[in-house]
XYZ file of C-alpha atoms in Angstrom:
774
model
C -31.839 -2.258 -12.816
C -33.633 -3.872 -9.894
C -31.351 -5.396 -7.289
C -33.100 -8.808 -7.339
C -33.073 -9.038 -11.141
C -29.445 -7.990 -11.529
C -27.960 -11.492 -11.339
C -30.463 -12.944 -13.882
C -30.282 -10.264 -16.585
C -29.131 -11.414 -20.012
C -25.987 -9.783 -21.423
C -27.700 -7.916 -24.272
C -27.086 -4.500 -25.810
C -30.230 -3.014 -24.196
C -29.357 -4.302 -20.725
C -25.778 -3.059 -21.060
C -27.056 0.408 -21.995
C -29.400 0.436 -18.980
C -26.589 -0.646 -16.683
C -24.273 2.063 -18.077
C -26.981 4.687 -17.535
C -27.322 3.473 -13.946
C -23.536 3.549 -13.456
C -23.195 7.121 -14.712
C -26.431 8.776 -13.567
C -28.014 6.871 -10.652
C -27.395 8.892 -7.434
C -27.603 5.730 -5.276
C -24.038 4.476 -4.670
C -25.205 0.917 -3.987
C -26.995 0.795 -7.363
C -23.839 2.154 -9.045
C -21.746 -0.602 -7.446
C -24.222 -3.282 -8.537
C -24.219 -1.921 -12.095
C -20.427 -1.863 -12.215
C -20.189 -5.446 -10.964
C -22.713 -6.623 -13.589
C -20.947 -4.718 -16.394
C -17.606 -6.312 -15.488
C -19.261 -9.726 -15.834
C -20.795 -8.645 -19.144
C -17.413 -7.594 -20.580
C -15.941 -11.060 -20.152
C -19.040 -13.000 -21.208
C -19.256 -14.796 -24.611
C -22.070 -12.404 -25.545
C -19.600 -9.475 -25.435
C -18.538 -10.351 -29.014
C -22.080 -9.492 -30.140
C -23.116 -6.454 -28.077
C -19.676 -4.752 -28.382
C -20.072 -4.112 -32.112
C -23.692 -3.030 -31.592
C -22.641 -0.498 -28.952
C -20.263 1.127 -31.480
C -23.164 2.230 -33.691
C -23.025 5.875 -34.666
C -26.182 6.857 -32.817
C -24.852 5.969 -29.361
C -23.291 8.418 -26.895
C -19.457 8.191 -26.438
C -19.720 6.573 -22.964
C -21.633 3.618 -24.460
C -19.331 3.383 -27.497
C -16.304 3.473 -25.195
C -17.653 0.502 -23.221
C -18.086 -1.451 -26.473
C -14.481 -0.707 -27.547
C -13.153 -1.621 -24.078
C -15.051 -4.907 -24.117
C -13.451 -5.776 -27.466
C -9.987 -4.998 -26.077
C -10.584 -7.189 -23.002
C -11.798 -10.105 -25.112
C -8.780 -9.877 -27.463
C -6.093 -9.272 -24.813
C -7.297 -11.691 -22.104
C -9.217 -14.376 -23.988
C -7.202 -14.669 -27.193
C -7.260 -18.460 -26.954
C -11.076 -18.434 -27.306
C -10.970 -16.819 -30.753
C -10.967 -19.330 -33.668
C -8.050 -18.736 -36.076
C -10.421 -18.449 -39.047
C -11.970 -15.320 -37.478
C -8.678 -13.384 -37.176
C -8.956 -11.713 -40.588
C -12.575 -10.622 -40.209
C -11.793 -9.254 -36.725
C -8.858 -7.294 -38.149
C -10.994 -5.905 -41.001
C -13.808 -4.881 -38.654
C -11.387 -3.068 -36.313
C -9.753 -1.196 -39.209
C -13.206 -0.142 -40.387
C -14.263 1.064 -36.936
C -11.006 3.019 -36.454
C -11.524 4.642 -39.839
C -15.065 5.581 -38.783
C -13.990 7.021 -35.409
C -10.960 8.867 -36.866
C -13.305 11.853 -37.152
C -15.333 10.961 -34.044
C -14.811 10.586 -30.311
C -11.094 10.515 -29.404
C -11.525 8.319 -26.312
C -13.355 5.673 -28.375
C -10.745 5.927 -31.138
C -7.950 5.281 -28.617
C -9.689 2.177 -27.182
C -10.245 0.785 -30.690
C -6.569 1.398 -31.511
C -5.574 -0.429 -28.312
C -7.812 -3.344 -29.316
C -6.210 -3.530 -32.801
C -2.727 -3.220 -31.208
C -3.529 -6.181 -28.959
C -4.740 -8.156 -31.985
C -1.502 -7.353 -33.856
C 0.717 -8.374 -30.909
C -1.081 -11.725 -30.649
C -0.776 -12.366 -34.417
C 2.863 -11.239 -34.843
C 5.066 -12.462 -36.421
C 3.647 -15.727 -37.824
C -0.003 -14.920 -38.587
C 0.483 -11.217 -39.347
C 4.176 -10.785 -40.206
C 3.865 -7.248 -41.660
C 1.408 -5.782 -39.170
C 3.023 -2.345 -38.875
C 3.574 -1.719 -42.627
C -0.024 -2.888 -43.229
C -1.319 -0.343 -40.687
C 0.643 2.428 -42.369
C -0.566 1.379 -45.805
C -4.254 1.170 -44.805
C -4.326 4.693 -43.377
C -2.196 6.249 -46.104
C -4.557 4.923 -48.771
C -7.042 7.370 -50.272
C -10.736 6.942 -49.606
C -12.697 5.996 -46.520
C -14.942 8.175 -44.397
C -12.181 10.267 -42.775
C -10.173 13.055 -44.398
C -6.422 12.895 -44.783
C -5.621 14.772 -41.529
C -7.965 12.573 -39.467
C -6.503 9.393 -40.995
C -2.996 10.645 -40.214
C -3.913 11.269 -36.538
C -5.638 7.863 -36.321
C -2.498 6.167 -37.678
C -0.295 8.077 -35.212
C -2.610 7.064 -32.361
C -2.421 3.415 -33.434
C 1.384 3.530 -33.747
C 1.641 5.233 -30.328
C -0.465 2.701 -28.410
C 1.165 -0.335 -30.081
C 4.431 -0.204 -27.998
C 2.451 0.854 -24.909
C 0.151 -2.160 -25.250
C 3.227 -4.360 -25.699
C 4.682 -3.087 -22.384
C 1.505 -4.074 -20.476
C 0.583 -7.183 -22.489
C 0.182 -10.619 -20.910
C 2.246 -12.409 -23.542
C 4.332 -15.320 -22.212
C 8.078 -14.484 -21.886
C 9.206 -16.362 -25.035
C 6.498 -14.620 -27.101
C 7.303 -11.239 -25.570
C 10.933 -11.536 -26.640
C 9.877 -12.638 -30.137
C 7.403 -9.750 -30.542
C 9.864 -7.162 -29.132
C 12.401 -8.194 -31.756
C 9.756 -7.958 -34.471
C 8.658 -4.473 -33.343
C 12.267 -3.263 -33.180
C 12.672 -4.166 -36.850
C 9.456 -2.327 -37.756
C 10.951 1.000 -36.635
C 12.540 1.087 -40.112
C 8.996 1.562 -41.407
C 7.768 3.922 -38.645
C 10.671 6.327 -38.037
C 11.016 7.722 -41.604
C 7.286 8.517 -41.545
C 7.601 10.270 -38.166
C 10.669 12.241 -39.299
C 8.899 13.324 -42.486
C 5.841 14.560 -40.536
C 8.041 16.359 -37.983
C 10.149 18.158 -40.585
C 7.317 19.088 -42.958
C 6.787 22.829 -42.713
C 3.044 22.506 -43.337
C 2.478 19.895 -40.589
C 0.146 21.389 -37.946
C 1.481 21.692 -34.366
C -0.934 19.070 -33.003
C 0.293 16.540 -35.580
C 3.931 17.191 -34.614
C 2.933 16.722 -30.952
C 1.476 13.299 -31.808
C 4.632 12.445 -33.754
C 6.846 13.199 -30.735
C 4.581 11.184 -28.410
C 4.692 8.294 -30.878
C 8.513 8.463 -31.027
C 8.647 8.553 -27.215
C 6.520 5.396 -27.073
C 8.730 3.505 -29.574
C 11.968 4.675 -27.909
C 11.010 2.719 -24.782
C 11.235 -0.557 -26.704
C 15.021 -0.398 -26.373
C 15.608 0.353 -30.057
C 19.249 0.990 -30.999
C 20.190 4.635 -30.455
C 21.671 4.738 -33.962
C 18.184 4.014 -35.351
C 16.748 6.853 -33.246
C 19.472 9.375 -34.117
C 17.627 11.288 -36.813
C 14.425 11.656 -34.760
C 16.422 12.509 -31.637
C 18.136 15.419 -33.406
C 14.749 16.513 -34.792
C 13.348 16.431 -31.237
C 16.201 18.718 -30.092
C 15.155 21.174 -32.815
C 11.514 20.913 -31.676
C 12.483 22.216 -28.216
C 12.535 25.728 -29.702
C 8.784 25.517 -30.371
C 6.822 26.201 -27.139
C 3.891 24.112 -28.432
C 6.131 21.058 -28.905
C 8.451 21.594 -25.931
C 6.880 19.173 -23.411
C 6.454 16.358 -25.948
C 10.028 16.849 -27.210
C 11.405 16.675 -23.633
C 9.555 13.396 -22.929
C 10.755 11.802 -26.155
C 14.384 12.866 -25.581
C 14.454 11.728 -21.940
C 12.923 8.352 -22.860
C 15.366 7.872 -25.740
C 18.500 8.903 -23.832
C 17.532 6.935 -20.697
C 17.358 3.554 -22.434
C 19.919 1.310 -20.666
C 21.180 -0.012 -23.995
C 21.949 3.500 -25.278
C 25.402 3.558 -23.653
C 26.575 1.032 -26.265
C 26.291 3.749 -28.932
C 28.962 6.143 -27.693
C 29.463 7.893 -31.033
C 25.781 8.829 -31.155
C 25.910 10.001 -27.525
C 28.901 12.210 -28.401
C 26.855 13.743 -31.248
C 24.068 14.580 -28.779
C 26.295 16.486 -26.321
C 26.709 19.605 -28.539
C 22.934 19.711 -28.987
C 22.440 19.499 -25.209
C 25.050 22.237 -24.669
C 23.257 24.268 -27.333
C 20.282 24.566 -24.955
C 22.233 26.777 -22.520
C 20.985 30.071 -23.932
C 17.403 28.821 -23.815
C 17.973 27.611 -20.233
C 19.435 30.939 -19.056
C 16.629 32.834 -20.761
C 14.025 30.630 -19.039
C 15.655 31.199 -15.634
C 15.785 34.937 -16.256
C 12.081 34.983 -17.205
C 11.021 32.759 -14.299
C 9.867 30.066 -16.755
C 10.072 27.087 -14.385
C 8.616 24.551 -16.862
C 11.233 25.250 -19.549
C 14.219 25.226 -17.179
C 12.874 22.022 -15.601
C 12.526 20.320 -18.998
C 16.021 21.243 -20.210
C 17.472 20.088 -16.902
C 15.755 16.701 -17.306
C 17.427 16.235 -20.698
C 20.994 17.112 -19.626
C 20.675 15.078 -16.396
C 19.381 12.059 -18.368
C 22.412 12.315 -20.656
C 24.904 12.729 -17.799
C 23.388 10.360 -15.256
C 22.741 7.404 -17.572
C 25.991 7.565 -19.499
C 28.598 9.212 -17.273
C 30.988 6.258 -17.354
C 30.748 5.785 -21.110
C 31.361 9.508 -21.656
C 34.150 9.720 -19.053
C 36.019 7.019 -20.928
C 36.085 9.123 -24.111
C 39.267 10.928 -23.066
C 39.545 12.779 -26.383
C 36.209 14.446 -25.649
C 36.790 15.244 -21.942
C 36.190 18.962 -22.447
C 32.732 18.522 -23.948
C 31.689 16.189 -21.108
C 33.109 18.634 -18.541
C 31.025 21.342 -20.210
C 27.950 19.108 -19.768
C 28.875 18.573 -16.097
C 29.133 22.338 -15.631
C 25.721 22.762 -17.256
C 24.307 20.289 -14.721
C 26.089 22.301 -11.993
C 24.168 25.378 -13.193
C 20.939 23.360 -12.853
C 21.935 22.324 -9.314
C 22.541 25.941 -8.343
C 19.610 27.380 -10.276
C 18.535 30.679 -8.646
C 15.606 30.689 -6.232
C 14.463 28.728 -3.213
C 13.255 25.154 -3.632
C 10.315 24.367 -3.865
C 8.756 27.836 -4.128
C 10.829 29.516 -6.873
C 12.307 26.416 -8.533
C 11.823 22.637 -8.667
C 14.808 21.781 -10.851
C 17.834 21.475 -8.563
C 16.592 18.334 -6.803
C 16.644 16.438 -10.142
C 20.425 16.738 -10.340
C 21.506 15.243 -6.997
C 21.604 11.611 -8.143
C 23.908 12.615 -11.031
C 26.612 13.698 -8.581
C 26.463 10.329 -6.816
C 26.729 8.508 -10.155
C 29.625 10.601 -11.454
C 31.569 10.154 -8.205
C 30.992 6.373 -8.202
C 32.175 6.127 -11.810
C 35.326 8.177 -11.159
C 36.221 6.200 -8.017
C 35.651 2.888 -9.823
C 38.594 3.464 -12.198
C 41.979 1.930 -11.450
C 44.307 4.102 -9.346
C 46.327 5.787 -12.100
C 43.301 6.611 -14.252
C 41.366 7.738 -11.160
C 44.142 10.199 -10.224
C 43.839 11.887 -13.635
C 40.054 12.264 -13.293
C 40.317 13.491 -9.681
C 42.645 16.240 -10.850
C 39.860 17.505 -13.124
C 36.817 16.766 -10.963
C 37.879 17.478 -7.349
C 37.610 21.266 -8.003
C 34.180 20.611 -9.546
C 33.054 18.816 -6.380
C 34.383 21.599 -4.126
C 32.304 23.983 -6.243
C 29.354 21.593 -5.818
C 29.664 21.829 -2.008
C 29.466 25.636 -2.225
C 26.446 25.404 -4.510
C 24.639 22.875 -2.287
C 25.221 24.944 0.861
C 23.884 27.989 -0.999
C 20.763 25.996 -1.966
C 20.364 24.730 1.615
C 20.113 28.284 2.979
C 16.807 29.363 4.459
C 15.061 32.342 2.845
C 14.623 35.580 4.770
C 12.419 35.347 7.853
C 9.750 37.429 6.104
C 9.686 35.195 3.030
C 9.782 31.965 5.065
C 6.763 33.167 7.059
C 4.724 33.235 3.810
C 5.485 29.588 2.932
C 2.813 26.955 3.437
C 3.410 24.029 5.782
C 3.675 21.743 2.745
C 6.375 23.955 1.183
C 8.298 24.010 4.454
C 8.135 20.201 4.666
C 9.343 19.831 1.061
C 12.235 22.192 1.845
C 13.106 20.138 4.948
C 13.230 16.929 2.863
C 15.285 18.742 0.197
C 17.825 19.772 2.863
C 18.036 16.138 4.025
C 18.823 15.133 0.413
C 21.544 17.810 0.300
C 22.891 16.535 3.624
C 23.089 12.980 2.234
C 24.891 14.266 -0.868
C 27.456 16.187 1.216
C 28.102 13.107 3.310
C 28.682 11.100 0.110
C 30.945 13.752 -1.429
C 33.185 13.523 1.673
C 34.384 10.164 0.318
C 35.977 11.989 -2.625
C 37.136 15.192 -0.927
C 38.077 13.826 2.510
C 39.462 15.945 5.362
C 40.081 18.866 3.003
C 36.315 19.344 2.803
C 36.071 19.868 6.592
C 39.013 22.290 6.485
C 37.315 24.155 3.658
C 34.070 24.490 5.645
C 35.950 25.485 8.814
C 37.906 28.212 7.005
C 34.701 29.653 5.540
C 32.927 29.588 8.918
C 35.931 31.120 10.663
C 36.121 33.981 8.160
C 32.392 34.516 8.457
C 32.367 34.704 12.267
C 35.540 36.768 12.660
C 34.929 39.229 9.826
C 34.373 42.794 11.016
C 33.626 44.202 7.575
C 29.901 43.525 7.305
C 27.311 41.696 9.396
C 26.723 38.165 8.113
C 23.274 36.697 7.603
C 22.313 33.922 10.005
C 21.334 31.864 6.943
C 24.949 31.730 5.719
C 26.263 30.666 9.135
C 23.506 28.078 9.525
C 24.210 26.531 6.103
C 27.951 26.090 6.845
C 27.156 24.502 10.214
C 24.599 22.288 8.474
C 27.372 21.092 6.166
C 29.525 20.180 9.179
C 26.602 18.433 10.841
C 25.803 16.431 7.673
C 29.312 14.987 7.583
C 29.872 14.557 11.336
C 26.600 12.640 11.787
C 27.807 9.675 9.730
C 31.574 10.086 9.186
C 34.132 9.484 11.960
C 35.618 12.957 12.528
C 37.478 11.998 15.717
C 40.845 12.501 14.037
C 39.964 15.765 12.313
C 42.190 18.655 13.305
C 39.480 21.258 12.652
C 36.886 20.045 15.177
C 38.625 21.735 18.187
C 38.505 24.997 16.247
C 34.845 24.431 15.375
C 33.982 23.795 19.048
C 35.800 27.035 19.823
C 33.816 28.927 17.141
C 30.361 27.719 18.208
C 30.115 29.943 21.322
C 30.928 32.944 19.088
C 27.810 32.420 16.988
C 25.146 35.038 17.549
C 22.160 32.715 17.934
C 19.217 34.967 17.139
C 17.055 32.556 15.204
C 15.320 29.244 15.915
C 16.572 27.486 12.739
C 20.157 28.529 13.488
C 19.822 27.439 17.119
C 18.429 24.055 16.019
C 21.393 23.499 13.704
C 23.860 24.526 16.434
C 22.242 21.944 18.725
C 22.287 19.161 16.128
C 25.906 19.987 15.214
C 26.951 19.649 18.863
C 25.019 16.368 19.005
C 26.816 15.109 15.890
C 30.150 15.818 17.651
C 29.194 13.915 20.845
C 31.581 11.039 20.075
C 34.405 13.517 19.536
C 33.546 15.172 22.885
C 33.846 11.760 24.570
C 37.458 11.591 23.350
C 38.085 15.243 24.306
C 36.110 15.701 27.551
C 37.807 18.980 28.396
C 35.705 20.570 25.604
C 32.348 19.500 27.102
C 32.294 22.626 29.242
C 32.447 24.777 26.070
C 29.175 23.488 24.636
C 27.123 21.980 27.481
C 26.026 25.436 28.781
C 24.624 26.196 25.299
C 22.644 22.956 25.314
C 21.304 23.483 28.843
C 20.357 27.056 27.977
C 18.462 25.810 24.890
C 16.387 23.445 27.056
C 14.550 26.507 28.308
C 13.244 27.364 24.820
C 10.127 25.350 23.886
C 10.907 25.821 20.156
C 14.230 24.017 20.637
C 12.921 21.139 22.742
C 13.513 18.430 20.105
C 17.036 19.501 19.132
C 18.209 20.357 22.662
C 16.825 17.178 24.251
C 18.197 15.040 21.399
C 21.651 16.628 21.761
C 21.709 16.277 25.544
C 20.761 12.594 25.167
C 23.669 12.048 22.760
C 26.107 13.770 25.125
C 24.800 11.715 28.058
C 25.186 8.509 26.071
C 28.613 9.175 24.534
C 30.286 11.113 27.356
C 28.851 9.170 30.286
C 32.187 8.689 32.100
C 32.876 12.436 32.108
C 29.443 13.704 33.185
C 29.391 13.275 37.003
C 30.654 16.828 37.561
C 27.789 18.149 35.397
C 25.022 15.834 36.679
C 23.624 18.168 39.332
C 23.575 21.046 36.838
C 21.764 18.945 34.214
C 19.161 17.840 36.753
C 18.742 21.379 38.123
C 18.090 22.831 34.661
C 15.660 20.011 33.860
C 13.868 20.706 37.148
C 13.585 24.400 36.354
C 12.201 23.709 32.886
C 9.721 21.174 34.265
C 8.503 23.695 36.831
C 7.844 26.216 34.101
C 5.901 23.485 32.288
C 7.555 24.591 29.085
C 7.879 21.192 27.475
C 5.085 18.790 26.773
C 6.795 15.967 24.869
C 9.657 15.207 24.954
C 10.544 16.872 28.275
C 13.983 17.084 29.878
C 12.847 14.834 32.716
C 11.743 12.296 30.114
C 15.302 12.533 28.797
C 16.763 11.658 32.180
C 14.147 8.990 32.707
C 14.615 7.138 29.418
C 16.513 3.864 29.768
C 20.217 3.867 29.374
C 21.519 7.364 28.682
C 23.500 7.672 31.938
C 26.147 5.701 33.715
C 25.462 4.362 37.258
C 27.777 7.033 38.670
C 25.514 9.731 37.276
C 22.457 7.726 38.341
C 23.707 7.710 41.951
C 24.400 11.472 41.749
C 20.914 11.885 40.313
C 19.383 9.821 43.142
C 21.185 11.966 45.709
C 19.817 15.063 43.970
C 16.328 13.570 43.913
C 16.525 12.856 47.670
C 17.768 16.354 48.523
C 15.407 18.522 50.528
C 14.802 20.909 47.647
C 15.634 18.488 44.821
C 13.545 18.083 41.666
C 11.252 15.570 43.351
C 9.951 18.336 45.587
C 8.253 20.357 42.821
C 6.919 17.179 41.209
C 5.341 16.188 44.502
C 4.041 19.738 45.049
C 2.530 20.010 41.567
C 0.864 16.612 41.917
C -0.539 17.426 45.373
C -2.045 20.681 44.093
C -3.587 18.837 41.109
C -4.958 16.112 43.386
C -6.505 18.614 45.804
C -8.373 20.373 42.988
C -10.459 17.266 42.458
C -10.993 15.231 39.310
C -11.315 17.163 36.039
C -10.054 16.391 32.492
C -7.167 18.923 32.376
C -5.838 17.882 35.796
C -6.131 14.234 34.793
C -3.859 14.712 31.733
C -1.221 16.452 33.869
C -1.398 13.724 36.552
C -1.022 10.916 33.955
C 1.927 12.778 32.364
C 3.723 13.095 35.722
C 3.020 9.435 36.562
C 4.494 8.497 33.160
C 7.668 10.494 33.891
C 8.050 8.755 37.241
C 7.473 5.370 35.611
C 10.325 5.991 33.145
C 12.522 7.351 35.929
C 12.333 4.107 37.942
C 13.192 2.082 34.844
C 16.483 3.977 34.608
C 17.568 4.198 38.250
C 19.099 0.742 38.388
C 22.458 0.978 40.170
C 22.977 -2.771 40.367
C 23.675 -3.453 36.668
C 26.639 -2.100 34.703
C 27.398 -2.287 31.019
C 31.048 -3.157 31.411
C 33.925 -3.697 33.800
C 34.955 -0.059 33.593
C 31.578 1.046 34.993
C 31.710 -1.587 37.739
C 35.177 -0.441 38.776
C 34.103 3.199 38.824
C 31.012 2.427 40.914
C 33.141 0.551 43.477
C 35.087 3.774 44.113
C 31.905 5.494 45.314
C 31.090 5.539 49.054
C 29.178 2.438 50.172
C 25.555 3.319 50.872
C 24.333 1.870 54.189
C 20.727 0.772 54.711
C 18.074 0.328 52.039
C 18.685 0.786 48.330
C 18.609 4.569 47.690
C 16.154 3.990 44.825
C 13.691 2.669 47.459
C 14.050 5.936 49.360
C 13.040 7.842 46.232
C 10.162 5.404 45.738
C 8.975 5.950 49.320
C 8.796 9.691 48.617
C 6.728 8.977 45.541
C 4.518 6.469 47.397
C 2.998 9.161 49.598
C 2.289 11.210 46.483
C 0.578 8.272 44.772
C -1.540 7.558 47.854
C -2.731 11.199 47.748
C -3.429 11.032 43.996
C -5.426 7.811 44.384
C -7.470 9.469 47.108
C -8.907 11.648 44.329
C -8.590 9.431 41.260
C -9.200 5.885 42.566
C -12.263 5.509 40.323
C -10.374 6.462 37.143
C -9.097 3.437 35.208
C -6.399 5.385 33.284
C -4.854 6.881 36.422
C -4.906 3.480 38.166
C -3.202 1.938 35.112
C -0.490 4.644 35.186
C 0.083 3.963 38.921
C 0.420 0.205 38.267
C 2.991 0.963 35.523
C 5.197 2.821 38.055
C 5.296 -0.132 40.448
C 5.621 -2.715 37.687
C 8.776 -0.988 36.427
C 10.055 -0.371 39.970
C 9.704 -4.050 40.906
C 11.458 -5.110 37.658
C 14.308 -2.692 38.369
C 14.754 -3.432 42.091
C 13.686 -7.108 42.367
C 14.587 -8.255 45.947
C 15.554 -4.697 46.943
C 11.876 -3.769 46.625
C 11.160 -5.819 49.794
C 10.590 -2.872 52.207
C 7.703 -1.675 50.026
C 5.875 -5.020 49.721
C 3.302 -4.570 52.577
C 2.368 -1.015 51.489
C 2.004 -1.989 47.821
C -0.086 -5.093 48.639
C -2.475 -2.940 50.659
C -2.726 -0.304 47.891
C -3.190 -2.927 45.152
C -6.029 -4.533 47.092
C -7.685 -1.131 47.459
C -7.340 -0.367 43.728
C -8.637 -3.772 42.587
C -11.583 -3.615 45.000
C -12.636 -0.255 43.530
C -12.056 -0.915 39.805
C -10.868 -4.411 38.852
C -8.597 -4.178 35.816
C -5.881 -6.117 34.014
C -2.955 -3.876 35.023
C -3.594 -4.624 38.741
C -3.765 -8.389 38.036
C -0.459 -8.204 36.103
C 1.222 -6.396 38.991
C -0.215 -8.921 41.488
C 1.162 -11.788 39.393
C 4.579 -10.094 39.373
C 4.514 -9.659 43.177
C 3.511 -13.302 43.729
C 6.211 -14.509 41.348
C 9.032 -12.564 43.064
C 8.053 -12.468 46.770
C 5.678 -15.379 47.573
C 8.580 -17.716 48.406
C 9.891 -15.322 51.110
C 8.388 -16.195 54.547
C 8.528 -12.554 55.681
C 6.381 -11.445 52.743
C 3.999 -14.389 52.649
C 1.179 -12.835 54.790
C 0.624 -9.630 52.717
C 1.117 -11.512 49.420
C -1.334 -14.231 50.521
C -3.941 -11.646 51.589
C -3.605 -9.815 48.225
C -3.835 -13.071 46.254
C -6.997 -14.175 48.120
C -8.619 -10.758 47.650
C -7.877 -10.600 43.904
C -9.012 -14.188 43.225
C -12.249 -13.885 45.246
C -13.162 -10.569 43.566
C -12.381 -12.001 40.116
C -14.472 -15.143 40.765
C -17.392 -13.001 41.887
C -17.068 -10.990 38.649
C -17.262 -14.221 36.637
C -20.419 -15.226 38.509
C -22.008 -11.911 37.493
C -21.297 -12.780 33.844
């Protein structure tokens, strides 16, 4: 198909065939796209009524026949209003004839023709074609035609399967959709006996029974009364024993049980429970044989029954034992042996059930709730044990063989377990923390046998899950837990991470019990030195700094010293401990002043920063040095954002700051800045021509000026001179922004007017000359 002719081609059978050949076989992607665009126009054209039937001729290849069937479906489903009423019958007859022809032909074409007839039926029901479904059954059960009995049976099943599916996606207006749904629901009286007969016939081939189950699954989603589905549902339970039918039976059962309306039919639900419990032997056998698909399928069925209908089944007090048995079966699925997601994928399906069951129990009135809690609190304590078992890491050797994707799935799975534990706390309360503490205490104090780090880590993870979101400030076990943490033999990165995050989760509690900070802070500072623990240790130290800010002054110098040591070793890239101290807001002004004093000390942490930067500057410009320089400039930029001793969050801070000795002379932050200024001058000596380095330098002063405002005054002449030098070498926006900031804050001060004026004139004259150059 030539590109220029494409728009003018007539929509004829020959041209459609050429375009389809181009779409499927032309290697040129642009030609393919043109062909596809033209074919889409052809499908909706009036001529489609003519070429569609021609394309279905027996001599054509399936791809061409499929396009003809699809075009018919599009015309019927989207342009129904264009079809004259007197043509409905002939259209119906033609479609029946084509389906009969293709019953023994291409399956993909057969399906599209069935979808087209389904769309026709939905548009004609109930007024124009009131008995559409019985008519379909009758046509294909009749003797004669080109197809044999088996092919006609499969064609009928295909038609009956796509009919509800087409209804779900149809564009019928709401009033018509409701009318047609009601009509289809009545027709199940015609369809279901046929399906049950085919399913229970001993001579029905396996592939026919598969189609029957898929057809039932499709109809079940129409919201048909569960009583109407009962016979087929029980037959589907029986089909689970046949490996060939297993997957189809699972889908049909899950779809039937999950219908929202099903909970109205409690008696039928109660009949299904024994059949679900009857799958336990098959489930255990599948687990024993490592048959993940079978255990997964059975789990889906029991979870669908429990999750969708827990309240309705809980209320049947005479049958409490059978529902409890179902709950215990779901518990087995939660604790299914093996590590998720490598050895099993089933346990994650069950987590939502435990939320639902808990919500339903806690929604009952107090007296009724107390009765249920008596039965189900022990179940939920068992659940906690099971979840912590499932959250355990595998052995180091096994974990090393997992792919990165498997490790990420396991991480997400542990987060889901953490969320579930946090939710379960609402039912079990403080007793849950005591339970975890007792287990951890026995584990760490037992002298009988060495415990695996995985067991310890999982119990701590349980604590962390709850403490992160629940207020544990009044818990009487937290002091004991803080006392146990230093006894943990931390010989593994995952365990160390969890120890860090657990301490972080208890930061609020530490703020109320500051005497315990000394028990855990050394562990956190020690962890800063391990690059593998950088995220957890930095995160935990930030939380402690934020929550315990009034009790940190005595530790400030130690925190800064450790951060300095780690920085010198260049262990951390991002985030680094100095970034922690330099991020806005984690520390109180008291600690900031202590930090400033440390920074100004002769051998304080500024010294190595200056030394490292000087060495990098002296080596001359190269890419690796440049990255290190920009990183250090970024740290300094963040540092000056934080070191603001003039603003306090509350009266308590202001009162505490007043108790500190009054600092005479310039703002101490300026003294730190003056140290840094010499460093920056040296760096610019090497990197003045590099736009990124100049931008990083401007960021330092922009944040410093914002933090200090009028206190920045002693630095104004030096900065004006440096800014002029930078802008003269490489004019860029960051220097203009900083100039604007300087003019805005200092131009009204007579003492600063000369340097500000000189800078302003320089920047404007250089900028105007740039404009003149275009």
